[in-house]
Amino acid sequence: MGLTTSAVNFINETSKDVGKDAVELKRQTDAATEEAKRNADAVAEETKRQADAIAEEAKRQADAAAAEAQRIAKAAAAKANRMTTQLHEEAKRKIGVIYDELQNKFARLHHEFDRTVRKAKDDIHVLLNEPHFAIIPPIKPDLDTWLMAIENRPVATAIIWETTAGIRLSYPFWNPTMKDDLSHAFDKAWNSDSVMPVEPFNNLVSGGGQVLSHDNAWTMFIAYVAQSIATETARHVRWSFAEYSSGELQQLFSSREMFKWLPRYSGYALQQTISGDVLPCAPHSVLEFLEENAIKKETRRLTIEALLDWCRFNLIHYLGGKKASDYIDQWQYDGYPPVIRMIRGTDHIGGPPYRVGIKHRTAGCAGTVGFLKCILRTLNIPVKVQIQCGHVQPNFTADNLHLAHGDDPYSQTMLTAVPVIPISKILLSNERYNELFGRRVSNEEKCKNIGRTQAELTVAHLPDWLLSTYCKDKAMGLSHAEGEVFNWLKPNFSLDELDAMQLWERMDAAIEMRGGCAVFP
């Protein structure tokens, strides 16, 4: 009994221990399971984080690679575009250079050809003027027969009158009355006379500009056409308009080279861009002027130079602007300055004392170029009006010569240089003119180049006005950079350029040789 009880108790105790062990085992198992789950979750989370990080890094690298590829592509495209633009610009530049070279070469060839032809013509004229020919005076031709001869058709075609209907009518299509008028004018011109009166025609407008009535414009036109033909056929000059281009013939014979019909004024308006700021005078008055001043020479160029020399020592630039009162005060005429009054000289009514008295006044560069065109037309030397930067220039087309500025002949440099500068120095060849005013020159540089000829001559010849200015600079203690000498020259020369040309040293030497600054007022 006792044994049995003890056994039962043992079993019960053992069962309790087993139960406790089982619970503890379960607890431990559950804890291990929970820990395993936490570890698995942590591993999974870390794995996911690392995977996301790897994926993000891969995406970032892919985006960076794409951006770099795009940048490289854009850079390549930009470089290709720059290279294309540079190649295009370089091609344009090379084409421009080739064009300019060809243009200059053509101009040289054209000039050489013209010179050869003109020399032959001059030789013929010399022969015709030899003593054994002098006993055979020229015979006045019948004008219409002469013009309609096949060899003179270019001249007949170039004689163009603009009608009041705006129609440009060449001589072969004129009516008999018009041809008779020209024939009468030719008879007058042959005998050193003119159908034009000596005194200037009336102006149809007041207060600025110049407009002629139909009758006065017609008279002026046929007077100059007749004079040109008389100059040719009477052999007054040793050159011939037979060698001229159609454009040069029209400069002599087209009414549009004198004036233009303007319906609103019912008259023919003279225009600065065509004929300069002058009112032409009777051709026979021009011939008297040429004779009195011995301006007509053996060649066109020498004649041009002789007229420019007359301008140098006689013309003075007017005072004022384009107001009618300025013109009336200085030429006593309400309109463009009459050429006859430029030749004779006029007073300046109400002008400052140093301007008063009879002087040959010109309306600046536009007046001088118009004067040259009017005077030289009577000798069959065509002059084309050109305008650069608001200034007027003459182009002596038959001799491929230009002036950089119509005011150049009577500049202070040309008037005060000792010794006198040859007037030929202001004439520019076609090549030089294109260097200064060609299509590849900027507008800013063109404006500076208006005065370049005078600046270059001033530095080369040291005229008295420059030496006087330098003496004043020195008296005021001004440096080269501060002085008026450099102020005048700086549009065309830098200070370094003038230093390299030893300008100031040369002026010092010239002043010392002349007796010092006391010599210069």
Short mmCIF file of C-alpha atoms in Angstrom, two decimals:
data_model
loop_
_atom_site.label_atom_id
_atom_site.label_comp_id
_atom_site.label_asym_id
_atom_site.label_seq_id
_atom_site.Cartn_x
_atom_site.Cartn_y
_atom_site.Cartn_z
CA MET A 1 0.00 0.00 0.00
CA GLY A 2 2.67 2.34 1.05
CA LEU A 3 4.72 1.36 -1.89
CA THR A 4 1.88 1.91 -4.24
CA THR A 5 1.22 5.31 -2.86
CA SER A 6 4.81 6.26 -3.17
CA ALA A 7 4.82 5.07 -6.76
CA VAL A 8 1.78 7.05 -7.59
CA ASN A 9 3.24 10.12 -6.00
CA PHE A 10 6.44 9.63 -7.91
CA ILE A 11 4.59 9.29 -11.13
CA ASN A 12 2.56 12.39 -10.39
CA GLU A 13 5.64 14.37 -9.54
CA THR A 14 7.34 13.11 -12.59
CA SER A 15 4.36 14.03 -14.73
CA LYS A 16 4.38 17.51 -13.29
CA ASP A 17 8.07 17.82 -14.06
CA VAL A 18 7.52 16.51 -17.54
CA GLY A 19 4.66 18.96 -17.98
CA LYS A 20 6.81 21.81 -16.80
CA ASP A 21 9.58 20.68 -19.09
CA ALA A 22 7.14 20.48 -21.98
CA VAL A 23 5.84 24.00 -21.26
CA GLU A 24 9.38 25.29 -20.96
CA LEU A 25 10.31 23.52 -24.17
CA LYS A 26 7.29 24.98 -25.90
CA ARG A 27 8.19 28.42 -24.58
CA GLN A 28 11.72 28.04 -25.77
CA THR A 29 10.53 26.69 -29.11
CA ASP A 30 8.12 29.60 -29.50
CA ALA A 31 10.87 32.04 -28.55
CA ALA A 32 13.27 30.42 -31.01
CA THR A 33 10.57 30.51 -33.69
CA GLU A 34 9.84 34.19 -32.94
CA GLU A 35 13.55 34.99 -33.01
CA ALA A 36 13.98 33.07 -36.25
CA LYS A 37 11.01 35.02 -37.71
CA ARG A 38 12.50 38.33 -36.55
CA ASN A 39 15.86 37.38 -38.01
CA ALA A 40 14.24 36.30 -41.24
CA ASP A 41 12.27 39.56 -41.41
CA ALA A 42 15.40 41.56 -40.67
CA VAL A 43 17.33 39.65 -43.34
CA ALA A 44 14.48 40.16 -45.78
CA GLU A 45 14.27 43.90 -44.94
CA GLU A 46 18.02 44.31 -45.31
CA THR A 47 17.97 42.35 -48.52
CA LYS A 48 15.12 44.55 -49.81
CA ARG A 49 16.97 47.70 -48.70
CA GLN A 50 20.15 46.60 -50.39
CA ALA A 51 18.21 45.60 -53.50
CA ASP A 52 16.45 49.00 -53.53
CA ALA A 53 19.77 50.76 -53.02
CA ILE A 54 21.33 48.74 -55.83
CA ALA A 55 18.33 49.48 -58.03
CA GLU A 56 18.46 53.22 -57.14
CA GLU A 57 22.19 53.34 -57.83
CA ALA A 58 21.68 51.51 -61.09
CA LYS A 59 18.92 54.03 -62.03
CA ARG A 60 21.12 56.98 -61.01
CA GLN A 61 24.02 55.64 -63.05
CA ALA A 62 21.71 54.98 -65.98
CA ASP A 63 20.29 58.55 -65.75
CA ALA A 64 23.80 59.97 -65.44
CA ALA A 65 24.93 57.93 -68.43
CA ALA A 66 21.89 59.13 -70.41
CA ALA A 67 22.51 62.77 -69.39
CA GLU A 68 26.18 62.48 -70.30
CA ALA A 69 25.26 60.90 -73.60
CA GLN A 70 22.78 63.75 -74.23
CA ARG A 71 25.40 66.36 -73.24
CA ILE A 72 27.97 64.78 -75.52
CA ALA A 73 25.41 64.65 -78.32
CA LYS A 74 24.49 68.30 -77.81
CA ALA A 75 28.14 69.32 -77.61
CA ALA A 76 28.86 67.39 -80.77
CA ALA A 77 25.88 69.01 -82.48
CA ALA A 78 26.96 72.49 -81.30
CA LYS A 79 30.53 71.85 -82.42
CA ALA A 80 29.27 70.60 -85.75
CA ASN A 81 27.07 73.70 -86.04
CA ARG A 82 29.98 75.99 -85.13
CA MET A 83 32.19 74.24 -87.60
CA THR A 84 29.49 74.53 -90.25
CA THR A 85 29.04 78.24 -89.47
CA GLN A 86 32.78 78.80 -89.44
CA LEU A 87 33.16 76.93 -92.70
CA HIS A 88 30.29 78.96 -94.15
CA GLU A 89 31.78 82.25 -92.96
CA GLU A 90 35.23 81.23 -94.15
CA ALA A 91 33.76 80.28 -97.51
CA LYS A 92 31.97 83.64 -97.67
CA ARG A 93 35.18 85.44 -96.72
CA LYS A 94 37.20 83.60 -99.34
CA ILE A 95 34.52 84.25 -101.96
CA GLY A 96 34.53 87.94 -100.95
CA VAL A 97 38.32 88.12 -101.21
CA ILE A 98 38.26 86.41 -104.60
CA TYR A 99 35.46 88.73 -105.72
CA ASP A 100 37.40 91.82 -104.62
CA GLU A 101 40.56 90.55 -106.29
CA LEU A 102 38.67 89.87 -109.51
CA GLN A 103 36.97 93.26 -109.28
CA ASN A 104 40.30 95.02 -108.78
CA LYS A 105 41.92 92.97 -111.52
CA PHE A 106 39.05 93.78 -113.86
CA ALA A 107 39.32 97.47 -112.94
CA ARG A 108 43.06 97.41 -113.65
CA LEU A 109 42.53 95.63 -116.97
CA HIS A 110 39.71 98.00 -117.84
CA HIS A 111 41.88 100.99 -116.93
CA GLU A 112 44.82 99.62 -118.94
CA PHE A 113 42.55 98.99 -121.92
CA ASP A 114 41.05 102.48 -121.62
CA ARG A 115 44.50 104.02 -121.36
CA THR A 116 45.63 102.21 -124.51
CA VAL A 117 42.52 103.26 -126.41
CA ARG A 118 42.75 106.83 -125.15
CA LYS A 119 46.43 107.06 -126.07
CA ALA A 120 45.57 105.96 -129.57
CA LYS A 121 42.80 108.56 -129.68
CA ASP A 122 45.14 111.22 -128.32
CA ASP A 123 47.75 110.31 -130.92
CA ILE A 124 45.14 110.74 -133.65
CA HIS A 125 44.11 114.11 -132.22
CA VAL A 126 47.75 115.19 -132.01
CA LEU A 127 48.15 114.31 -135.69
CA LEU A 128 45.02 116.25 -136.53
CA ASN A 129 46.40 119.27 -134.69
CA GLU A 130 49.81 119.17 -136.37
CA PRO A 131 50.61 122.22 -138.51
CA HIS A 132 49.91 120.48 -141.81
CA PHE A 133 46.39 119.65 -140.55
CA ALA A 134 45.75 123.05 -138.97
CA ILE A 135 44.90 124.56 -142.34
CA ILE A 136 41.92 122.17 -142.54
CA PRO A 137 39.39 123.57 -140.06
CA PRO A 138 36.58 121.32 -138.86
CA ILE A 139 33.35 121.61 -140.83
CA LYS A 140 30.08 122.01 -138.96
CA PRO A 141 27.99 118.92 -139.69
CA ASP A 142 24.24 118.73 -140.15
CA LEU A 143 23.26 117.71 -136.65
CA ASP A 144 20.50 115.23 -137.44
CA THR A 145 22.59 113.55 -140.16
CA TRP A 146 25.56 113.32 -137.81
CA LEU A 147 23.51 111.85 -134.95
CA MET A 148 21.74 109.29 -137.13
CA ALA A 149 24.98 108.04 -138.68
CA ILE A 150 25.60 104.46 -137.57
CA GLU A 151 28.87 105.30 -135.77
CA ASN A 152 27.13 108.01 -133.72
CA ARG A 153 23.96 106.06 -132.82
CA PRO A 154 25.18 105.43 -129.23
CA VAL A 155 25.26 109.20 -128.74
CA ALA A 156 21.80 109.67 -130.28
CA THR A 157 20.43 106.93 -128.03
CA ALA A 158 22.02 108.51 -124.95
CA ILE A 159 20.36 111.89 -125.60
CA ILE A 160 17.28 111.38 -123.43
CA TRP A 161 14.65 113.93 -122.45
CA GLU A 162 12.19 113.12 -119.66
CA THR A 163 8.77 114.43 -120.68
CA THR A 164 6.15 115.87 -118.32
CA ALA A 165 4.46 112.47 -118.52
CA GLY A 166 7.59 110.87 -117.06
CA ILE A 167 8.52 109.21 -120.38
CA ARG A 168 12.24 109.09 -121.17
CA LEU A 169 12.44 109.88 -124.86
CA SER A 170 15.70 109.32 -126.74
CA TYR A 171 16.65 111.50 -129.71
CA PRO A 172 15.58 109.10 -132.52
CA PHE A 173 11.98 109.37 -131.20
CA TRP A 174 11.85 113.15 -130.85
CA ASN A 175 9.34 115.12 -132.87
CA PRO A 176 10.57 117.60 -135.54
CA THR A 177 10.13 120.63 -133.26
CA MET A 178 12.38 119.12 -130.57
CA LYS A 179 15.04 118.24 -133.17
CA ASP A 180 14.87 121.74 -134.63
CA ASP A 181 15.38 123.24 -131.15
CA LEU A 182 18.49 121.14 -130.63
CA SER A 183 19.79 121.97 -134.09
CA HIS A 184 19.39 125.69 -133.34
CA ALA A 185 21.20 125.22 -130.01
CA PHE A 186 23.99 123.39 -131.86
CA ASP A 187 24.39 126.28 -134.30
CA LYS A 188 24.79 128.62 -131.33
CA ALA A 189 27.29 126.33 -129.58
CA TRP A 190 29.34 125.93 -132.75
CA ASN A 191 29.78 129.70 -132.77
CA SER A 192 30.76 129.88 -129.05
CA ASP A 193 27.32 131.05 -128.00
CA SER A 194 24.38 129.46 -126.21
CA VAL A 195 20.57 129.44 -126.20
CA MET A 196 20.79 129.88 -122.40
CA PRO A 197 20.85 133.37 -120.89
CA VAL A 198 23.86 134.35 -118.80
CA GLU A 199 21.83 135.19 -115.70
CA PRO A 200 20.28 132.32 -113.70
CA PHE A 201 16.77 131.06 -114.42
CA ASN A 202 13.96 131.79 -111.97
CA ASN A 203 13.26 129.23 -109.25
CA LEU A 204 9.66 127.95 -109.06
CA VAL A 205 9.96 127.23 -105.33
CA SER A 206 11.05 129.48 -102.50
CA GLY A 207 12.63 128.63 -99.20
CA GLY A 208 14.84 125.73 -100.32
CA GLY A 209 15.39 123.50 -103.35
CA GLN A 210 15.55 124.34 -107.05
CA VAL A 211 12.79 123.74 -109.61
CA LEU A 212 12.77 124.99 -113.21
CA SER A 213 9.84 125.52 -115.50
CA HIS A 214 9.47 123.16 -118.46
CA ASP A 215 10.73 125.78 -120.93
CA ASN A 216 13.76 126.76 -118.86
CA ALA A 217 14.68 123.12 -118.17
CA TRP A 218 14.39 122.29 -121.87
CA THR A 219 16.58 125.26 -122.80
CA MET A 220 19.26 124.27 -120.29
CA PHE A 221 19.19 120.66 -121.45
CA ILE A 222 19.57 121.31 -125.17
CA ALA A 223 22.23 123.97 -124.49
CA TYR A 224 24.48 121.42 -122.77
CA VAL A 225 23.75 118.62 -125.26
CA ALA A 226 24.57 120.98 -128.11
CA GLN A 227 27.78 122.13 -126.42
CA SER A 228 28.99 118.55 -125.92
CA ILE A 229 28.42 117.74 -129.59
CA ALA A 230 30.09 121.00 -130.66
CA THR A 231 33.09 120.24 -128.43
CA GLU A 232 33.41 116.83 -130.10
CA THR A 233 32.84 117.79 -133.72
CA ALA A 234 34.85 121.04 -133.59
CA ARG A 235 37.74 119.15 -131.96
CA HIS A 236 37.94 121.51 -128.99
CA VAL A 237 39.57 118.77 -126.90
CA ARG A 238 42.02 115.96 -127.62
CA TRP A 239 39.74 113.21 -126.34
CA SER A 240 36.52 111.82 -127.72
CA PHE A 241 33.25 110.64 -126.20
CA ALA A 242 33.20 107.94 -128.90
CA GLU A 243 35.15 105.76 -126.44
CA TYR A 244 32.71 106.22 -123.55
CA SER A 245 30.40 103.59 -122.12
CA SER A 246 26.63 104.02 -122.37
CA GLY A 247 26.57 105.09 -118.71
CA GLU A 248 29.22 107.76 -119.30
CA LEU A 249 27.37 109.03 -122.37
CA GLN A 250 24.18 109.35 -120.33
CA GLN A 251 26.06 111.41 -117.73
CA LEU A 252 26.66 113.89 -120.54
CA PHE A 253 23.40 113.60 -122.47
CA SER A 254 20.52 112.45 -120.26
CA SER A 255 18.22 115.07 -118.71
CA ARG A 256 17.99 112.87 -115.59
CA GLU A 257 21.64 113.74 -114.95
CA MET A 258 20.48 117.37 -114.58
CA PHE A 259 16.99 117.27 -113.09
CA LYS A 260 13.83 115.21 -112.63
CA TRP A 261 10.20 116.02 -113.49
CA LEU A 262 8.10 116.50 -110.34
CA PRO A 263 4.34 116.79 -111.02
CA ARG A 264 3.58 118.38 -107.65
CA TYR A 265 5.68 121.39 -108.64
CA SER A 266 4.83 121.25 -112.35
CA GLY A 267 8.53 121.60 -112.97
CA TYR A 268 11.94 119.96 -113.17
CA ALA A 269 13.74 119.65 -109.82
CA LEU A 270 17.52 119.66 -109.51
CA GLN A 271 18.68 117.09 -106.97
CA GLN A 272 21.85 116.89 -104.89
CA THR A 273 22.19 113.15 -105.50
CA ILE A 274 22.25 113.72 -109.27
CA SER A 275 23.84 117.07 -109.97
CA GLY A 276 24.99 118.49 -106.63
CA ASP A 277 23.89 121.79 -105.09
CA VAL A 278 24.33 124.17 -108.02
CA LEU A 279 22.30 125.78 -110.79
CA PRO A 280 24.24 125.30 -114.07
CA CYS A 281 24.97 128.41 -116.11
CA ALA A 282 25.14 129.01 -119.86
CA PRO A 283 27.79 126.72 -121.43
CA HIS A 284 29.45 129.57 -123.29
CA SER A 285 30.02 131.32 -119.94
CA VAL A 286 31.76 128.13 -118.74
CA LEU A 287 33.97 128.11 -121.85
CA GLU A 288 34.98 131.73 -121.19
CA PHE A 289 35.88 130.77 -117.61
CA LEU A 290 37.97 127.81 -118.83
CA GLU A 291 39.78 129.99 -121.35
CA GLU A 292 40.47 132.86 -118.93
CA ASN A 293 41.96 130.48 -116.34
CA ALA A 294 43.82 128.19 -118.80
CA ILE A 295 42.10 125.13 -117.36
CA LYS A 296 41.66 123.06 -120.54
CA LYS A 297 44.77 120.87 -120.98
CA GLU A 298 46.08 118.15 -123.29
CA THR A 299 44.40 115.29 -121.40
CA ARG A 300 41.30 114.78 -119.30
CA ARG A 301 43.32 114.10 -116.16
CA LEU A 302 45.44 117.24 -116.50
CA THR A 303 42.25 119.23 -117.11
CA ILE A 304 40.62 117.74 -114.00
CA GLU A 305 43.72 118.60 -111.95
CA ALA A 306 43.79 122.16 -113.32
CA LEU A 307 40.14 122.71 -112.33
CA LEU A 308 40.76 121.22 -108.87
CA ASP A 309 43.72 123.57 -108.49
CA TRP A 310 41.49 126.53 -109.36
CA CYS A 311 39.05 125.31 -106.70
CA ARG A 312 41.91 125.06 -104.18
CA PHE A 313 42.98 128.68 -104.53
CA ASN A 314 39.59 130.28 -105.18
CA LEU A 315 36.62 128.47 -103.62
CA ILE A 316 35.67 129.06 -100.00
CA HIS A 317 33.18 127.01 -98.01
CA TYR A 318 29.97 128.90 -97.30
CA LEU A 319 28.64 129.60 -93.81
CA GLY A 320 25.34 128.27 -92.49
CA GLY A 321 23.08 125.39 -93.45
CA LYS A 322 20.44 124.66 -96.05
CA LYS A 323 18.17 127.60 -95.16
CA ALA A 324 17.08 129.79 -98.06
CA SER A 325 18.35 132.86 -96.19
CA ASP A 326 21.88 131.38 -96.10
CA TYR A 327 21.85 131.01 -99.88
CA ILE A 328 20.28 134.42 -100.49
CA ASP A 329 22.82 136.18 -98.25
CA GLN A 330 25.80 134.57 -99.96
CA TRP A 331 24.71 134.20 -103.62
CA GLN A 332 21.86 136.71 -103.74
CA TYR A 333 19.65 133.99 -105.20
CA ASP A 334 16.70 132.08 -103.72
CA GLY A 335 17.69 128.59 -104.83
CA TYR A 336 20.79 126.51 -105.47
CA PRO A 337 23.99 128.57 -105.89
CA PRO A 338 24.23 129.61 -109.56
CA VAL A 339 27.48 128.47 -111.17
CA ILE A 340 27.84 131.85 -112.89
CA ARG A 341 27.92 133.52 -109.47
CA MET A 342 30.43 131.00 -108.15
CA ILE A 343 32.64 131.92 -111.12
CA ARG A 344 32.20 135.67 -110.76
CA GLY A 345 32.18 135.74 -106.97
CA THR A 346 29.60 137.22 -104.60
CA ASP A 347 29.47 139.16 -101.36
CA HIS A 348 28.19 137.76 -98.05
CA ILE A 349 25.48 140.19 -97.02
CA GLY A 350 25.46 140.54 -93.26
CA GLY A 351 28.34 138.11 -92.89
CA PRO A 352 31.25 138.43 -90.44
CA PRO A 353 34.00 140.88 -91.49
CA TYR A 354 36.44 138.19 -92.60
CA ARG A 355 33.78 136.81 -94.99
CA VAL A 356 32.71 140.09 -96.55
CA GLY A 357 33.84 140.98 -100.06
CA ILE A 358 33.63 139.35 -103.47
CA LYS A 359 34.61 135.71 -103.08
CA HIS A 360 34.03 132.45 -104.97
CA ARG A 361 31.70 130.68 -102.54
CA THR A 362 30.64 127.04 -102.66
CA ALA A 363 27.84 125.22 -100.82
CA GLY A 364 30.29 122.72 -99.32
CA CYS A 365 31.07 119.36 -100.85
CA ALA A 366 27.68 119.17 -102.64
CA GLY A 367 28.26 122.58 -104.22
CA THR A 368 31.81 121.79 -105.29
CA VAL A 369 30.91 118.44 -106.85
CA GLY A 370 28.01 120.08 -108.72
CA PHE A 371 30.42 122.80 -109.90
CA LEU A 372 32.91 120.20 -111.16
CA LYS A 373 30.16 118.29 -112.95
CA CYS A 374 28.80 121.42 -114.64
CA ILE A 375 32.17 122.80 -115.74
CA LEU A 376 33.65 119.53 -117.00
CA ARG A 377 30.50 118.55 -118.90
CA THR A 378 31.25 121.30 -121.44
CA LEU A 379 34.57 119.54 -122.15
CA ASN A 380 32.94 116.10 -122.34
CA ILE A 381 34.45 114.86 -119.09
CA PRO A 382 31.69 112.93 -117.28
CA VAL A 383 31.38 113.29 -113.51
CA LYS A 384 29.17 111.03 -111.40
CA VAL A 385 27.89 112.21 -108.03
CA GLN A 386 28.47 109.78 -105.16
CA ILE A 387 27.40 110.12 -101.52
CA GLN A 388 29.06 108.47 -98.52
CA CYS A 389 28.15 109.15 -94.89
CA GLY A 390 26.21 112.29 -95.85
CA HIS A 391 29.14 113.76 -97.83
CA VAL A 392 29.32 114.22 -101.60
CA GLN A 393 32.16 112.90 -103.75
CA PRO A 394 32.93 113.24 -107.48
CA ASN A 395 33.73 110.19 -109.59
CA PHE A 396 35.59 111.07 -112.77
CA THR A 397 34.40 107.90 -114.43
CA ALA A 398 36.30 108.06 -117.73
CA ASP A 399 39.61 108.18 -115.83
CA ASN A 400 38.64 105.93 -112.89
CA LEU A 401 39.37 108.70 -110.40
CA HIS A 402 37.62 109.87 -107.22
CA LEU A 403 37.85 112.32 -104.36
CA ALA A 404 37.22 111.07 -100.83
CA HIS A 405 35.41 114.36 -100.11
CA GLY A 406 34.23 117.20 -102.32
CA ASP A 407 35.81 119.70 -99.90
CA ASP A 408 39.31 118.21 -100.26
CA PRO A 409 40.72 120.75 -102.78
CA TYR A 410 40.48 123.77 -100.44
CA SER A 411 41.24 122.10 -97.10
CA GLN A 412 43.62 123.85 -94.71
CA THR A 413 46.20 121.17 -95.45
CA MET A 414 46.06 121.85 -99.19
CA LEU A 415 46.17 125.61 -98.61
CA THR A 416 48.92 125.93 -95.98
CA ALA A 417 51.46 123.21 -96.80
CA VAL A 418 54.96 124.46 -97.66
CA PRO A 419 55.87 123.57 -100.33
CA VAL A 420 52.48 123.30 -102.03
CA ILE A 421 51.11 119.75 -102.25
CA PRO A 422 50.48 118.65 -105.87
CA ILE A 423 46.71 118.57 -106.42
CA SER A 424 47.07 115.08 -107.92
CA LYS A 425 47.66 113.80 -104.36
CA ILE A 426 43.96 114.10 -103.50
CA LEU A 427 42.83 111.94 -106.42
CA LEU A 428 42.06 108.31 -105.61
CA SER A 429 42.23 105.36 -108.01
CA ASN A 430 39.31 102.92 -108.20
CA GLU A 431 41.32 100.42 -106.17
CA ARG A 432 42.06 102.90 -103.39
CA TYR A 433 38.49 104.15 -103.38
CA ASN A 434 37.18 100.59 -102.93
CA GLU A 435 39.61 100.06 -100.05
CA LEU A 436 38.11 103.09 -98.29
CA PHE A 437 34.46 102.92 -99.35
CA GLY A 438 33.86 99.47 -100.90
CA ARG A 439 30.99 97.17 -99.96
CA ARG A 440 33.08 95.30 -97.37
CA VAL A 441 33.89 98.50 -95.44
CA SER A 442 31.64 99.23 -92.43
CA ASN A 443 29.62 102.45 -92.34
CA GLU A 444 31.61 103.59 -89.32
CA GLU A 445 34.89 103.18 -91.20
CA LYS A 446 33.46 104.87 -94.31
CA CYS A 447 32.61 107.92 -92.20
CA LYS A 448 36.16 108.02 -90.82
CA ASN A 449 37.59 107.59 -94.32
CA ILE A 450 35.91 110.77 -95.58
CA GLY A 451 38.80 112.61 -93.93
CA ARG A 452 41.51 110.00 -94.41
CA THR A 453 43.10 111.54 -97.52
CA GLN A 454 43.54 114.84 -95.72
CA ALA A 455 44.82 113.13 -92.56
CA GLU A 456 47.43 111.18 -94.53
CA LEU A 457 48.55 114.29 -96.43
CA THR A 458 48.68 116.26 -93.16
CA VAL A 459 50.99 113.72 -91.50
CA ALA A 460 53.14 113.45 -94.62
CA HIS A 461 53.52 117.19 -95.42
CA LEU A 462 53.17 118.96 -92.02
CA PRO A 463 51.19 122.00 -93.22
CA ASP A 464 51.46 125.30 -91.38
CA TRP A 465 48.07 124.95 -89.67
CA LEU A 466 49.28 121.71 -88.04
CA LEU A 467 52.57 123.28 -86.87
CA SER A 468 50.64 126.25 -85.47
CA THR A 469 48.29 123.90 -83.62
CA TYR A 470 51.24 121.98 -82.18
CA CYS A 471 52.84 125.22 -80.95
CA LYS A 472 49.60 126.03 -79.12
CA ASP A 473 49.53 122.53 -77.60
CA LYS A 474 53.08 123.02 -76.32
CA ALA A 475 52.33 126.49 -74.97
CA MET A 476 49.46 125.02 -72.95
CA GLY A 477 51.67 122.21 -71.64
CA LEU A 478 49.49 119.50 -73.19
CA SER A 479 50.79 115.97 -73.72
CA HIS A 480 50.61 114.36 -77.13
CA ALA A 481 47.49 112.46 -76.09
CA GLU A 482 45.82 115.61 -74.72
CA GLY A 483 46.74 117.96 -77.54
CA GLU A 484 44.62 119.27 -80.40
CA VAL A 485 46.99 117.72 -82.96
CA PHE A 486 46.07 114.21 -81.86
CA ASN A 487 42.42 115.21 -81.40
CA TRP A 488 42.28 116.12 -85.10
CA LEU A 489 44.15 113.04 -86.33
CA LYS A 490 42.72 110.36 -84.03
CA PRO A 491 39.76 109.39 -86.28
CA ASN A 492 42.35 107.98 -88.69
CA PHE A 493 45.47 107.27 -86.61
CA SER A 494 46.20 105.88 -83.16
CA LEU A 495 48.72 107.55 -80.87
CA ASP A 496 51.07 104.59 -81.33
CA GLU A 497 50.85 104.91 -85.12
CA LEU A 498 51.67 108.61 -84.97
CA ASP A 499 54.57 107.91 -82.59
CA ALA A 500 55.86 105.26 -84.97
CA MET A 501 55.77 107.86 -87.78
CA GLN A 502 57.75 110.22 -85.49
CA LEU A 503 55.14 112.93 -86.03
CA TRP A 504 56.07 115.09 -83.06
CA GLU A 505 59.81 114.82 -83.67
CA ARG A 506 59.27 115.79 -87.31
CA MET A 507 57.09 118.76 -86.29
CA ASP A 508 59.75 119.92 -83.82
CA ALA A 509 62.37 119.78 -86.57
CA ALA A 510 60.10 121.62 -89.06
CA ILE A 511 59.28 124.37 -86.54
CA GLU A 512 62.94 124.83 -85.64
CA MET A 513 63.92 125.01 -89.33
CA ARG A 514 61.22 127.66 -89.92
CA GLY A 515 62.46 129.83 -87.01
CA GLY A 516 60.47 128.57 -84.02
CA CYS A 517 56.87 128.86 -82.85
CA ALA A 518 57.00 132.67 -83.02
CA VAL A 519 56.66 132.31 -86.81
CA PHE A 520 53.27 130.64 -86.47
CA PRO A 521 50.30 132.76 -85.31
#
